[in-house]
mmCIF file of C-alpha atoms in Angstrom:
data_model
loop_
_atom_site.group_PDB
_atom_site.id
_atom_site.type_symbol
_atom_site.label_atom_id
_atom_site.label_comp_id
_atom_site.label_asym_id
_atom_site.label_seq_id
_atom_site.Cartn_x
_atom_site.Cartn_y
_atom_site.Cartn_z
ATOM 1 C CA MET A 134 -13.090 4.973 -7.259
ATOM 2 C CA GLY A 135 -11.077 4.301 -4.418
ATOM 3 C CA LYS A 136 -8.979 0.939 -3.143
ATOM 4 C CA ASP A 137 -10.697 -2.456 -3.157
ATOM 5 C CA ILE A 138 -10.324 -2.974 0.730
ATOM 6 C CA ARG A 139 -11.494 -6.936 0.215
ATOM 7 C CA THR A 140 -7.971 -8.381 -0.615
ATOM 8 C CA GLU A 141 -7.017 -11.478 0.942
ATOM 9 C CA ALA A 142 -4.256 -9.770 3.390
ATOM 10 C CA VAL A 143 -7.314 -7.961 5.012
ATOM 11 C CA LYS A 144 -9.759 -10.630 4.664
ATOM 12 C CA GLU A 145 -6.772 -12.418 6.603
ATOM 13 C CA MET A 146 -6.588 -9.974 9.212
ATOM 14 C CA PHE A 147 -10.090 -9.566 9.511
ATOM 15 C CA LYS A 148 -10.252 -13.980 10.457
ATOM 16 C CA ALA A 149 -7.616 -12.932 13.276
ATOM 17 C CA ILE A 150 -9.257 -10.159 14.556
ATOM 18 C CA LEU A 151 -12.887 -12.624 15.399
ATOM 19 C CA THR A 152 -10.866 -15.096 17.244
ATOM 20 C CA LEU A 153 -10.276 -12.348 19.661
ATOM 21 C CA LYS A 154 -12.130 -13.179 22.861
ATOM 22 C CA ASN A 155 -12.316 -10.520 24.890
ATOM 23 C CA GLU A 156 -11.227 -6.696 25.975
ATOM 24 C CA GLU A 157 -8.107 -7.861 26.934
ATOM 25 C CA GLU A 158 -6.991 -10.097 24.165
ATOM 26 C CA CYS A 159 -7.885 -6.765 21.962
ATOM 27 C CA PHE A 160 -5.776 -4.440 23.518
ATOM 28 C CA ALA A 161 -2.949 -7.124 22.879
ATOM 29 C CA PHE A 162 -3.767 -7.723 19.250
ATOM 30 C CA PHE A 163 -4.197 -4.199 18.438
ATOM 31 C CA GLU A 164 -1.325 -2.844 20.567
ATOM 32 C CA ASP A 165 0.627 -4.851 18.438
ATOM 33 C CA VAL A 166 -0.801 -4.309 15.314
ATOM 34 C CA CYS A 167 -1.335 -0.369 15.018
ATOM 35 C CA THR A 168 0.586 2.336 16.775
ATOM 36 C CA VAL A 169 -1.034 4.168 19.439
ATOM 37 C CA ASN A 170 -2.269 7.098 17.135
ATOM 38 C CA GLU A 171 -3.842 5.136 14.730
ATOM 39 C CA LEU A 172 -5.877 3.087 17.137
ATOM 40 C CA LEU A 173 -6.367 6.801 18.914
ATOM 41 C CA THR A 174 -7.533 7.797 15.560
ATOM 42 C CA LEU A 175 -10.014 4.501 14.700
ATOM 43 C CA ALA A 176 -11.330 4.763 18.299
ATOM 44 C CA GLN A 177 -12.103 8.745 17.649
ATOM 45 C CA ARG A 178 -13.686 8.118 14.426
ATOM 46 C CA TYR A 179 -16.119 5.735 16.506
ATOM 47 C CA GLU A 180 -16.562 8.393 18.802
ATOM 48 C CA VAL A 181 -18.077 10.868 16.286
ATOM 49 C CA ALA A 182 -20.182 8.350 14.468
ATOM 50 C CA LYS A 183 -22.014 7.246 17.927
ATOM 51 C CA MET A 184 -22.505 10.976 18.783
ATOM 52 C CA LEU A 185 -23.539 11.519 15.127
ATOM 53 C CA THR A 186 -26.356 9.157 15.295
ATOM 54 C CA GLU A 187 -27.384 10.339 18.757
ATOM 55 C CA GLY A 188 -28.191 13.560 17.143
ATOM 56 C CA HIS A 189 -25.229 15.446 18.574
ATOM 57 C CA THR A 190 -24.370 18.793 16.521
ATOM 58 C CA TYR A 191 -21.032 19.097 14.706
ATOM 59 C CA LEU A 192 -19.566 21.892 17.573
ATOM 60 C CA GLU A 193 -20.627 19.095 20.085
ATOM 61 C CA VAL A 194 -18.528 16.390 19.078
ATOM 62 C CA ALA A 195 -15.817 18.471 18.006
ATOM 63 C CA GLU A 196 -15.881 19.241 21.977
ATOM 64 C CA GLU A 197 -16.206 16.328 23.142
ATOM 65 C CA THR A 198 -13.670 14.476 20.793
ATOM 66 C CA GLY A 199 -11.693 16.976 19.455
ATOM 67 C CA ALA A 200 -12.389 15.780 16.555
ATOM 68 C CA SER A 201 -11.640 18.049 13.354
ATOM 69 C CA THR A 202 -14.423 19.507 11.656
ATOM 70 C CA ALA A 203 -13.299 17.532 8.419
ATOM 71 C CA THR A 204 -12.821 14.146 10.036
ATOM 72 C CA ILE A 205 -16.721 14.487 11.709
ATOM 73 C CA SER A 206 -17.288 15.510 8.011
ATOM 74 C CA ARG A 207 -16.013 12.609 6.602
ATOM 75 C CA VAL A 208 -17.839 10.564 9.587
ATOM 76 C CA ASN A 209 -20.859 12.205 8.757
ATOM 77 C CA ARG A 210 -20.588 11.166 4.967
ATOM 78 C CA SER A 211 -19.736 7.808 5.768
ATOM 79 C CA LEU A 212 -22.812 7.607 7.761
ATOM 80 C CA ASN A 213 -25.308 9.303 5.408
ATOM 81 C CA TYR A 214 -24.278 8.783 2.005
ATOM 82 C CA GLY A 215 -21.776 5.784 2.155
ATOM 83 C CA GLY A 216 -20.944 2.723 3.477
ATOM 84 C CA GLY A 217 -22.549 2.914 7.157
ATOM 85 C CA LYS A 218 -23.751 -0.476 7.269
ATOM 86 C CA GLY A 219 -20.691 -1.419 9.550
ATOM 87 C CA TYR A 220 -21.493 1.413 12.219
ATOM 88 C CA GLU A 221 -25.570 0.220 11.990
ATOM 89 C CA ILE A 222 -25.181 -3.129 12.783
ATOM 90 C CA VAL A 223 -22.520 -2.503 15.862
ATOM 91 C CA PHE A 224 -24.345 0.372 17.585
ATOM 92 C CA GLY A 225 -27.725 -2.089 16.717
ATOM 93 C CA ARG A 226 -25.926 -5.417 19.023
ATOM 94 C CA LEU A 227 -24.355 -2.718 21.525
ATOM 95 C CA LYS A 228 -27.805 -1.445 21.925
ATOM 96 C CA GLY A 229 -29.239 -4.784 22.060
ATOM 97 C CA ASP A 230 -26.713 -5.694 24.845
ATOM 98 C CA LYS A 231 -27.708 -2.712 26.651
ATOM 99 C CA GLU A 232 -31.522 -3.205 26.934
ATOM 100 C CA ASP A 233 -30.485 -7.284 27.145
ATOM 101 C CA LYS A 234 -28.851 -6.333 30.187
ATOM 102 C CA GLY A 235 -30.531 -3.617 31.610
#
């Protein structure tokens, strides 16, 4: 079993993230908290998850995102067998926002 992420430090960080009000504030905060590579890795995993939920193949995802097959497999495992709930929440809300605007 992996480490428990529900520590007080993680909870405090999440509270801090929830105070951010716009994209510029997000850029400012995450540029301070993450290295460029860490942030790009998180963004890549998000893009991989998005493409997989849209039905793209591993090959398409790899070509589009540059992610390794190991990364794609890890994200896919999370979507299908792990938590995946976080992705579902975000994708559902973003879809709802697009439908409301469009």
